[in-house]
Coordinates of C-alpha atoms and ligand atoms in Angstrom, one line a residue:
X130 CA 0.0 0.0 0.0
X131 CA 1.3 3.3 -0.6
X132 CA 1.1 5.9 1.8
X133 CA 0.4 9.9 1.4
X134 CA 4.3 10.3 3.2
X135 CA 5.8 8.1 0.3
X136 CA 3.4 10.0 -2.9
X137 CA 4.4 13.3 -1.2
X138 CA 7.7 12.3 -1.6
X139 CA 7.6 11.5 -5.3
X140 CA 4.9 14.4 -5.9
X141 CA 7.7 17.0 -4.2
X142 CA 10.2 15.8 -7.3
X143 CA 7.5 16.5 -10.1
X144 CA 5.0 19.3 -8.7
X145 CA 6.1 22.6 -7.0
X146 CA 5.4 21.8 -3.7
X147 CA 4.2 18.3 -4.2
X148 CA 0.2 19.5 -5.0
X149 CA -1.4 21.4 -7.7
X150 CA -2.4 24.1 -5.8
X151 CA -1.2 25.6 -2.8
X152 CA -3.3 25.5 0.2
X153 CA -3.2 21.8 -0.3
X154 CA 0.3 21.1 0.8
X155 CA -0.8 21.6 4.4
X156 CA 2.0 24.3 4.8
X157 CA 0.4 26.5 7.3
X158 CA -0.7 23.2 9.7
X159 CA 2.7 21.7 10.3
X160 CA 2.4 18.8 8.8
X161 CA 2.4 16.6 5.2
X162 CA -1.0 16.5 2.8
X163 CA -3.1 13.5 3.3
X164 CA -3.3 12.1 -0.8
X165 CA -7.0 11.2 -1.3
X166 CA -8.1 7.7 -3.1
X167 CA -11.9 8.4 -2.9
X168 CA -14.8 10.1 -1.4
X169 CA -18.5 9.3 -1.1
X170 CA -21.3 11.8 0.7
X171 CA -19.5 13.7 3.6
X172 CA -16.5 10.8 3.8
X173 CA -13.0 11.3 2.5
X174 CA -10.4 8.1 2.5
X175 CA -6.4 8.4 2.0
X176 CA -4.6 6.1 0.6
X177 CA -4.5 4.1 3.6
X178 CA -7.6 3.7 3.8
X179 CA -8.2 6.3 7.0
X180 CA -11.5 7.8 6.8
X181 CA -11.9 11.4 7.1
X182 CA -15.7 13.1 7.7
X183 CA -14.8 16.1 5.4
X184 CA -15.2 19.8 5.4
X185 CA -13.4 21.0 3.1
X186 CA -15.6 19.4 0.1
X187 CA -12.9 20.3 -2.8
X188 CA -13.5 24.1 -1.5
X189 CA -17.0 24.6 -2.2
X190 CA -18.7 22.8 -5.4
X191 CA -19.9 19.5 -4.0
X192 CA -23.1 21.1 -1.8
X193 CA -24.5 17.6 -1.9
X194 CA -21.3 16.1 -0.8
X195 CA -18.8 13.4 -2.5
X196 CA -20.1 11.1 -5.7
X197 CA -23.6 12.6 -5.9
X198 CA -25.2 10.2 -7.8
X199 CA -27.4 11.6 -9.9
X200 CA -24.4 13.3 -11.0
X201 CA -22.2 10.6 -11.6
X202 CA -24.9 9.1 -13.8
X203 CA -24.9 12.6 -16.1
X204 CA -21.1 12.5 -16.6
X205 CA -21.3 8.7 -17.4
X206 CA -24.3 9.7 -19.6
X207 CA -22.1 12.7 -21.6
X208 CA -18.9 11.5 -21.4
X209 CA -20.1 7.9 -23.6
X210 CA -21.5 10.6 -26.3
X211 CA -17.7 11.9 -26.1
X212 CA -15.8 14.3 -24.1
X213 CA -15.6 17.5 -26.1
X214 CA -16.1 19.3 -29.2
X215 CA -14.8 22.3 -29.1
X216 CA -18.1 23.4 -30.8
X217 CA -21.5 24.7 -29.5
X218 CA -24.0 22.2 -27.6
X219 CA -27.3 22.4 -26.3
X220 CA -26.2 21.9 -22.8
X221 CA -24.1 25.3 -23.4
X222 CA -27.4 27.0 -24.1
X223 CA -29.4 25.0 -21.7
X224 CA -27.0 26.1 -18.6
X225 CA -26.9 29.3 -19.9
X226 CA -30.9 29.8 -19.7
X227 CA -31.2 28.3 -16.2
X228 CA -28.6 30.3 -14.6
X229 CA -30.3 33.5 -16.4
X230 CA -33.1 32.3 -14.9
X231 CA -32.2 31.7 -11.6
X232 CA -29.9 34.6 -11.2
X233 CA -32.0 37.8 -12.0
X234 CA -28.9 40.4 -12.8
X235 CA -27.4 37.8 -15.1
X236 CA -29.0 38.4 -19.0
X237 CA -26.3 36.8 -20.9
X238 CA -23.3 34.1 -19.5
X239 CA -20.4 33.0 -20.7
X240 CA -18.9 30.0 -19.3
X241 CA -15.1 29.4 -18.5
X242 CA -13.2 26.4 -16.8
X243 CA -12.4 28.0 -13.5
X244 CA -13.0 31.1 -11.5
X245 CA -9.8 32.8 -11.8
X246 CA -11.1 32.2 -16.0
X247 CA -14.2 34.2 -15.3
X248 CA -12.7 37.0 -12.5
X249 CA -9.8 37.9 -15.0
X250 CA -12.6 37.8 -18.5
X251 CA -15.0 39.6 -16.1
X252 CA -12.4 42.1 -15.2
X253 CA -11.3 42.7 -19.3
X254 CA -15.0 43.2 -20.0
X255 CA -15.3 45.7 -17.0
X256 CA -12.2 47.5 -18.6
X257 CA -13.4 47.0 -22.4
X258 CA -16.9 48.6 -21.4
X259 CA -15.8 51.5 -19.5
X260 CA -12.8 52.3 -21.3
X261 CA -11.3 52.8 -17.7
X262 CA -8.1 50.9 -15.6
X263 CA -8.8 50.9 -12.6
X264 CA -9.4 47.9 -10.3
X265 CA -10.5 48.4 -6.8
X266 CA -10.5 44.8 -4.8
X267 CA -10.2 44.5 -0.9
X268 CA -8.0 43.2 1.2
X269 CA -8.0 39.9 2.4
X270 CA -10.5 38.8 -0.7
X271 CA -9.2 36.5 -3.2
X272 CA -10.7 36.1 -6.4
X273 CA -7.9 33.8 -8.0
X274 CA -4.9 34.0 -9.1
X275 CA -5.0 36.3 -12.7
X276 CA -2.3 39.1 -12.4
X277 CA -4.1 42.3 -11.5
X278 CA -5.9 40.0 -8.7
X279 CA -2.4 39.0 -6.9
X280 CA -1.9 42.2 -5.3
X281 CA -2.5 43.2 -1.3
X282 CA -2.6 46.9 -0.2
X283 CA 0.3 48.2 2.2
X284 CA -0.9 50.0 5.0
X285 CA -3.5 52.4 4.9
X286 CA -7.2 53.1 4.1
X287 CA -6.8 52.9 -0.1
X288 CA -3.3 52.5 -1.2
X289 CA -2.1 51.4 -5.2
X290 CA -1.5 47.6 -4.5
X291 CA 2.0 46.3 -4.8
X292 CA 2.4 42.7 -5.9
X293 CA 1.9 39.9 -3.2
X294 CA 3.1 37.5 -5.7
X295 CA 6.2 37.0 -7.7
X296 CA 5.9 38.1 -11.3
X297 CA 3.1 40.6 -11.5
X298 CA 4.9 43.8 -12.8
X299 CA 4.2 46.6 -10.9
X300 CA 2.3 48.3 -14.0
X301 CA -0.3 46.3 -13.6
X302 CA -0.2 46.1 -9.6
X303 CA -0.6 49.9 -9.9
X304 CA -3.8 49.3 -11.5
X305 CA -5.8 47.6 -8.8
X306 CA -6.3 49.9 -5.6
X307 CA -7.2 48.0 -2.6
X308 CA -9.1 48.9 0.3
X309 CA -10.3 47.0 4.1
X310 CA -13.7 44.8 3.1
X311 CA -16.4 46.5 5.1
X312 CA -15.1 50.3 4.4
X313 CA -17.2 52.1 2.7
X314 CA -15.5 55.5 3.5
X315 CA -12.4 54.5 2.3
X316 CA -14.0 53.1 -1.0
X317 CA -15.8 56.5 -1.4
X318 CA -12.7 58.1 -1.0
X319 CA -11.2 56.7 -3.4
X320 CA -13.6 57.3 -5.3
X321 CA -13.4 60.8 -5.1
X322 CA -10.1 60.8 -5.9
X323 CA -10.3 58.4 -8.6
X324 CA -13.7 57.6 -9.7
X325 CA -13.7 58.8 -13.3
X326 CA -10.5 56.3 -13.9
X327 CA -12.1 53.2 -12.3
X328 CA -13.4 50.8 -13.7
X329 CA -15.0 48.2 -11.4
X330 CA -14.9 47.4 -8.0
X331 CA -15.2 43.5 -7.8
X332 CA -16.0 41.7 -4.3
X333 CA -16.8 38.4 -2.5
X334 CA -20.2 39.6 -1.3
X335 CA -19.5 37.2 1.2
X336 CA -15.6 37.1 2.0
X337 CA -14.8 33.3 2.5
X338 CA -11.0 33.6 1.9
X339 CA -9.9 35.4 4.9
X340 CA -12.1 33.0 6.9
X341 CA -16.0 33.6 6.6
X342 CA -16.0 37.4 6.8
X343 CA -19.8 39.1 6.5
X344 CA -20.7 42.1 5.0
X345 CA -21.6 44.7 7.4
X346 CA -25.4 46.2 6.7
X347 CA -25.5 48.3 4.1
X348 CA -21.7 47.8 2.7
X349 CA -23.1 45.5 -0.4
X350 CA -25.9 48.5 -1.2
X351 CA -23.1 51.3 -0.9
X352 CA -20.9 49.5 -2.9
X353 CA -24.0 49.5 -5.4
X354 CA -24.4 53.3 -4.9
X355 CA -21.3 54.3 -5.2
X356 CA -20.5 52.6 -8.3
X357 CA -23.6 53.7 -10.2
X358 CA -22.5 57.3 -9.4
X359 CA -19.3 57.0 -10.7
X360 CA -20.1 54.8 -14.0
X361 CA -18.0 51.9 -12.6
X362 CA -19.5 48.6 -12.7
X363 CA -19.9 46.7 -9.3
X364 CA -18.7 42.8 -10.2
X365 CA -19.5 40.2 -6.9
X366 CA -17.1 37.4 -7.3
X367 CA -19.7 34.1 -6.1
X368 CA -17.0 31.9 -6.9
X369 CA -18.0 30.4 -3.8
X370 CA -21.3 32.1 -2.7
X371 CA -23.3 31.4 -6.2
X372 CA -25.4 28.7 -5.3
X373 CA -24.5 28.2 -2.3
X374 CA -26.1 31.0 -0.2
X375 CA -29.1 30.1 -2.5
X376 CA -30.4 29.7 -6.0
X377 CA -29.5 33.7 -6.4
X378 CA -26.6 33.3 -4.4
X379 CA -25.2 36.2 -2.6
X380 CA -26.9 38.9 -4.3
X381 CA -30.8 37.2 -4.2
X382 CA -29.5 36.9 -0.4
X383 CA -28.5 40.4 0.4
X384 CA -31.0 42.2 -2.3
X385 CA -28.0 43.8 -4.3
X386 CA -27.6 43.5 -8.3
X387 CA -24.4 43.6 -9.6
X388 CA -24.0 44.5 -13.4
X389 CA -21.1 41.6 -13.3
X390 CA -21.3 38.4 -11.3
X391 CA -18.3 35.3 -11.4
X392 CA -19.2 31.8 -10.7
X393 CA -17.3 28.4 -10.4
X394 CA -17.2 25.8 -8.0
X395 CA -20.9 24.5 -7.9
X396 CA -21.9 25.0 -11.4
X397 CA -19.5 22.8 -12.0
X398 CA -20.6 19.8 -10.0
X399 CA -16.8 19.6 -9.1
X400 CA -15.3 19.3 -12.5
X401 CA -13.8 22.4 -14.4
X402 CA -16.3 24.9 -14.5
X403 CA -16.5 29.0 -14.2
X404 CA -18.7 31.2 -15.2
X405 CA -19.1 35.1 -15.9
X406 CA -22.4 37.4 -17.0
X407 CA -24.8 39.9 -16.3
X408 CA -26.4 42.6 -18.5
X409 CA -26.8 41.9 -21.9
X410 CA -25.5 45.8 -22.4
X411 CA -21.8 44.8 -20.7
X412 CA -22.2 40.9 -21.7
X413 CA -22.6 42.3 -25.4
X414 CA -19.1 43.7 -25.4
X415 CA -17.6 39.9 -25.4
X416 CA -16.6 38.6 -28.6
X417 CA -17.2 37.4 -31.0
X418 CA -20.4 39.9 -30.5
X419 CA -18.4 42.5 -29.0
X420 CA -14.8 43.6 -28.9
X421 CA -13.4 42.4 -25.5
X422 CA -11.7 38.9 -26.8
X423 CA -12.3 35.8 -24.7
X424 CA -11.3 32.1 -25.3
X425 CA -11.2 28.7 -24.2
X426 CA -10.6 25.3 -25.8
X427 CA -12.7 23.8 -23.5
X428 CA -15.3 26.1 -21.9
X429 CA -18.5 25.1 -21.9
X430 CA -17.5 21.4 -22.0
X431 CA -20.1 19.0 -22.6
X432 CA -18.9 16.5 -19.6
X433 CA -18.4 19.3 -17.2
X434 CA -22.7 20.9 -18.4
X435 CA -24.0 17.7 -17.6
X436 CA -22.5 17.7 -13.8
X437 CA -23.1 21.6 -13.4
X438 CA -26.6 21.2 -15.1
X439 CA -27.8 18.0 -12.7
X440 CA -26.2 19.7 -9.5
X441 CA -28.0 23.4 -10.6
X442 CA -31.6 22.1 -11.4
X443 CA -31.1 19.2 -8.0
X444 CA -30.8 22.1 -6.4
X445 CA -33.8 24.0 -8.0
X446 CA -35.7 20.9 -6.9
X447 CA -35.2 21.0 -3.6
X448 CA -34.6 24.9 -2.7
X449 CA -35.3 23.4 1.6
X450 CA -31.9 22.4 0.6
X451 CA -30.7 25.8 1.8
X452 CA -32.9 26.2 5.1
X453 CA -31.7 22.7 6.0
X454 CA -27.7 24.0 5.3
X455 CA -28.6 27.3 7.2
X456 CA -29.9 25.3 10.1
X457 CA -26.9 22.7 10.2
X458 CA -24.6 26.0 10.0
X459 CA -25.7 27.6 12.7
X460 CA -25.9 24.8 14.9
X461 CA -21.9 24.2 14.5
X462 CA -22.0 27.7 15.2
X463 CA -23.3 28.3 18.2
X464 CA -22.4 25.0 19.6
X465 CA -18.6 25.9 19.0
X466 CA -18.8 29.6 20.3
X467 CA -20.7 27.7 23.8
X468 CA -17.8 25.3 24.0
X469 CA -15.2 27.9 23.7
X470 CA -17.0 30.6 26.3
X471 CA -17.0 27.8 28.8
X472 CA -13.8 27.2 28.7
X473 CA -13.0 30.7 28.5
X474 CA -10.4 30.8 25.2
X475 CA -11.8 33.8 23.3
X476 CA -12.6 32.9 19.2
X477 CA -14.4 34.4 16.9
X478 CA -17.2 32.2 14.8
X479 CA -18.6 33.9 11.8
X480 CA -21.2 31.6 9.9
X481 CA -24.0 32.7 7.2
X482 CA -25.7 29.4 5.6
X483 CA -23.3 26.3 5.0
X484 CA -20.0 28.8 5.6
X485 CA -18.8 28.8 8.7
X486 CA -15.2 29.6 10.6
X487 CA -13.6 29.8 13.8
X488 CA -10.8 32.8 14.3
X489 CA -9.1 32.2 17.4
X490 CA -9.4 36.0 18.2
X491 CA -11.7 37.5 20.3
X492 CA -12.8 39.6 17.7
X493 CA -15.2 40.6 16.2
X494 CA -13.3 39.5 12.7
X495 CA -15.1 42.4 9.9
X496 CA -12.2 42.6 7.9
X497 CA -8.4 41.1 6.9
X498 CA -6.9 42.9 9.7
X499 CA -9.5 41.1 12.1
X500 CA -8.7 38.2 10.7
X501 CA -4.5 38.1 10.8
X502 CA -5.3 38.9 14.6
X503 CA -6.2 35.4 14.5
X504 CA -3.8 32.6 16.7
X505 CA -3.1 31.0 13.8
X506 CA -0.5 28.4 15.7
X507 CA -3.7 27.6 17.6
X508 CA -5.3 26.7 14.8
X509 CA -2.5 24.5 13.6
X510 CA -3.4 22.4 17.0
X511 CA -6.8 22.5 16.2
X512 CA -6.5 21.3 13.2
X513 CA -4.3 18.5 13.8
X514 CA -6.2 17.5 17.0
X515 CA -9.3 17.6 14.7
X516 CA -7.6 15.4 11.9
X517 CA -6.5 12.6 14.5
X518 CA -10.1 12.6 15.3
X519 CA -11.0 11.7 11.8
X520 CA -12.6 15.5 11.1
X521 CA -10.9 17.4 7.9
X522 CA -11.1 21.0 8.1
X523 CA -9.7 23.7 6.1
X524 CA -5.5 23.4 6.5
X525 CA -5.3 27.1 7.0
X526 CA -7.1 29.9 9.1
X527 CA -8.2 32.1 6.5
X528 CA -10.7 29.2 4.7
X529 CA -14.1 28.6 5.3
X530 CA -15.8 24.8 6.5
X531 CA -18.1 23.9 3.5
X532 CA -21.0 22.0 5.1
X533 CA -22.9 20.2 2.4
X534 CA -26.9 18.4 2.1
X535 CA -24.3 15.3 2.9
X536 CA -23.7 16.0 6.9
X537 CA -26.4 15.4 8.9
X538 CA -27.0 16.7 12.2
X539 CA -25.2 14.1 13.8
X540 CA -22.3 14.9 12.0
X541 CA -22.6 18.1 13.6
X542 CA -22.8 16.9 16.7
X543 CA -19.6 14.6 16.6
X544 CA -17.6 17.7 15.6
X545 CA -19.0 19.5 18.9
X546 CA -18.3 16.8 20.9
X547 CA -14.5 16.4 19.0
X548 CA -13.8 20.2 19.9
X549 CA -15.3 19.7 23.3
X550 CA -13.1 16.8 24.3
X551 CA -9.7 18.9 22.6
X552 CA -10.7 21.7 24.6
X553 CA -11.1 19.7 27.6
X554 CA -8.2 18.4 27.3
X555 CA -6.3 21.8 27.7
X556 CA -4.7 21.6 24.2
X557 CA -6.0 25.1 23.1
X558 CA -5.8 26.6 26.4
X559 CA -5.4 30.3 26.5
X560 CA -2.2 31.3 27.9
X561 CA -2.1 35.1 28.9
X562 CA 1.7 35.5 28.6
Ligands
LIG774 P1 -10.5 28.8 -9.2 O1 -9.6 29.4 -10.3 O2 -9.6 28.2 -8.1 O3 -11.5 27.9 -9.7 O4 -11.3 30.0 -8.5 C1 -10.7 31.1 -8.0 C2 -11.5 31.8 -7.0 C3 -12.2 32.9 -7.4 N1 -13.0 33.6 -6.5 C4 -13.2 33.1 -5.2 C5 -14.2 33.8 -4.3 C6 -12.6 31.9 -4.8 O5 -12.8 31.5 -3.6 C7 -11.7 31.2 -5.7 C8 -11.0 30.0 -5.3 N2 -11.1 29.6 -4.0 C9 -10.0 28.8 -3.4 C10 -10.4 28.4 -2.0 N3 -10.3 29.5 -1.1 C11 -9.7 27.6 -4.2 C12 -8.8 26.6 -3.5 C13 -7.4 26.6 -4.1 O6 -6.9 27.7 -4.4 O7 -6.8 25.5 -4.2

């Protein structure tokens, strides 16, 4: 049998890293990646053979959990008809018209195959429409991994970014002002001193990347406000939130229309899949209709419809899906913040509907800076105290737990009584030094 210590070890001489993508190499919890042989429902097993009741839920598309079946029967379905054509299909249209339909800003879709694809066309639209530069993003949100998206603000209320990644020339750094989530002054300040040169402000309208972050009342509807005044274009980034907060995601939730929304993760059913749209009057600047160019072998593919198109209308079937996730989310949180005020170690738990997160801070946790207040070498205990209990959370602080229709309440309850016993046991105690 091989193990995850002896594939890390050969993956470390072929991948950067050993993984395909950072977070999963485990760097910020101490200790190697668990390699994965299979899931089913809420279960994960390694390549042991170690089962693992999972959280994490490939970061946020599989809302019914591992191996859906009606899902696996679609793929089987498509893929025997072939796996791609590079040329149009009527699942292309049919996802487009139910994601139109069940997204009321969004008049025209084009689908990508991940949401860094759709953030980075979303943003050259923005840009192509407006005729402007300008990027405003906050801190702390991450909307993948394109260029002009790779940049963190120095100190400051609104400050020109500079790169927090290797490789993204300053130029285009200089282009994306960032600001703290949950400021509306500082956004209208810079739009004062900027407006006429922006040309979008994008946003998580519910920051999961910096932990579960909420927006504060009335930050989504300024951000609306201030936009519209200035001729920018307000773009929310529901990478994560689209279909998960609900069947209008973030923005049915909170009441807000963006003139630009960015999908992924569920659409896809958890294979390749992002999406971008909104107003037919910005959508019709994408070619070939338009002049803002946009491409992809294999957007749109007719193996990756069939999963995004069984998960979206499963989930238009059973909208109680959502109540029941809501429920299950704020059950973990309030049980965690009890077990945790008892034993007197101060956190922060921020939940809204299946997103949830535990900062060890006292808090309250309303923006990035909140959040790096956070213990994070208390999480690293957590986490590993959590994982030798068979419970897989997010290996960092700054993720969010992705419950799914797959954990039932007494899955919740095993994770409360996990956390009681660590706590219990004194390994997070609080220390005043
Ligand atoms: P992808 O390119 O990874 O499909 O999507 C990028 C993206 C865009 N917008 C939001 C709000 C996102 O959360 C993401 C990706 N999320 C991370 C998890 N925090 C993906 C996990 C990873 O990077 O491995």
């Amino acid at each position: 049998m091989t193990t995850s210590h002896e594939l890390f070890q050969r993956a470390q001489e072929v991948l950067p890293g050993g993984v395909n993508s950072p977070v999963r190499a485990f760097g910020s919890v101490g200790r190697e990646p668990l390699f994965i042989d299979q899931a089913a429902g809420p279960w994960l097993w390694d390549v042991e053979g170690n089962r693992y009741l999972d959280f994490v839920g490939s970061w946020g598309p599989l809302i019914f959990g591992h191996a859906y079946e009606p899902v696996l029967a679609a793929v089987e379905e498509a893929a025997k008809k072939g796996l791609s054509y590079g040329a149009p299909t009527a699942a292309e249209v049919e996802m487009a018209e139910l994601m139109c339909c069940l997204v009321p800003s969004l008049e025209m879709v084009r689908m990508v195959s991940s949401g860094t694809e759709a953030v980075m066309s979303a943003l050259r639209v923005a840009r192509g429409y407006t005729g402007r530069e300008l990027i405003v993003k906050f801190q702390g949100c991450y909307h993948g991994h394109a260029d002009a998206m790779l940049v963190q603000a120095g100190s400051g209320a609104a400050t020109f970014g500079v790169p927090d990644s290797a490789g993204v020339p300053a130029a285009i750094a200089q282009q994306t002002i960032t600001v703290p989530y949950n400021d509306l002054a500082a956004v209208q300040q810079v739009f004062r001193e900027q407006g006429q040169e922006i040309a979008a402000v994008i946003v998580e309208p519910v920051a999961a990347n910096m932990g579960v972050v909420l927006p504060e009342e009335g930050f989504l509807a300024g951000l609306r406000e201030i936009t519209a005044h200035y001729g920018a274009l307000l773009i929310f980034d529901e990478v994560i939130t689209g279909f998960r907060l609900g069947l209008d995601g973030a923005q049915g939730y909170f009441g807000v229309q963006p003139d630009l929304s960015t999908f992924g993760k569920i659409i896809g059913g958890g294979l390749p899949v992002g999406a971008f749209g909104g107003r037919r009057e910005v959508m019709s600047e994408v070619a070939p209709l338009g002049k803002v160019y946009q491409a992809g072998t294999l957007s749109g593919n007719p193996v990756a419809m069939a999963a995004g198109l069984c998960t979206l209308k499963s989930l238009q079937e059973q909208p109680s899906i959502y109540e029941q996730l809501a429920s299950k989310g704020k059950r973990l949180a309030e049980g965690l913040r009890a077990i945790f005020q008892e034993a007197k170690i101060p956190v922060t738990v921020n939940q809204i509907g299946s997103l949830c997160c535990l900062f060890f801070t006292a808090g309250p946790v309303n923006n990035y800076a909140d959040a790096k207040q956070s213990d994070t070498e208390r999480y690293k205990k957590y986490f590993n105290a959590m994982l030798e209990r068979g419970i897989y959370l997010s290996p960092s602080q700054f993720e969010a737990l992705f419950l799914s229709a797959a954990h039932t309440a007494d899955h919740i309850e095993w994770v409360l009584e996990a956390v009681q016993e660590i706590v219990e046991g004194g390994l997070l105690a609080w220390r005043e030094f």
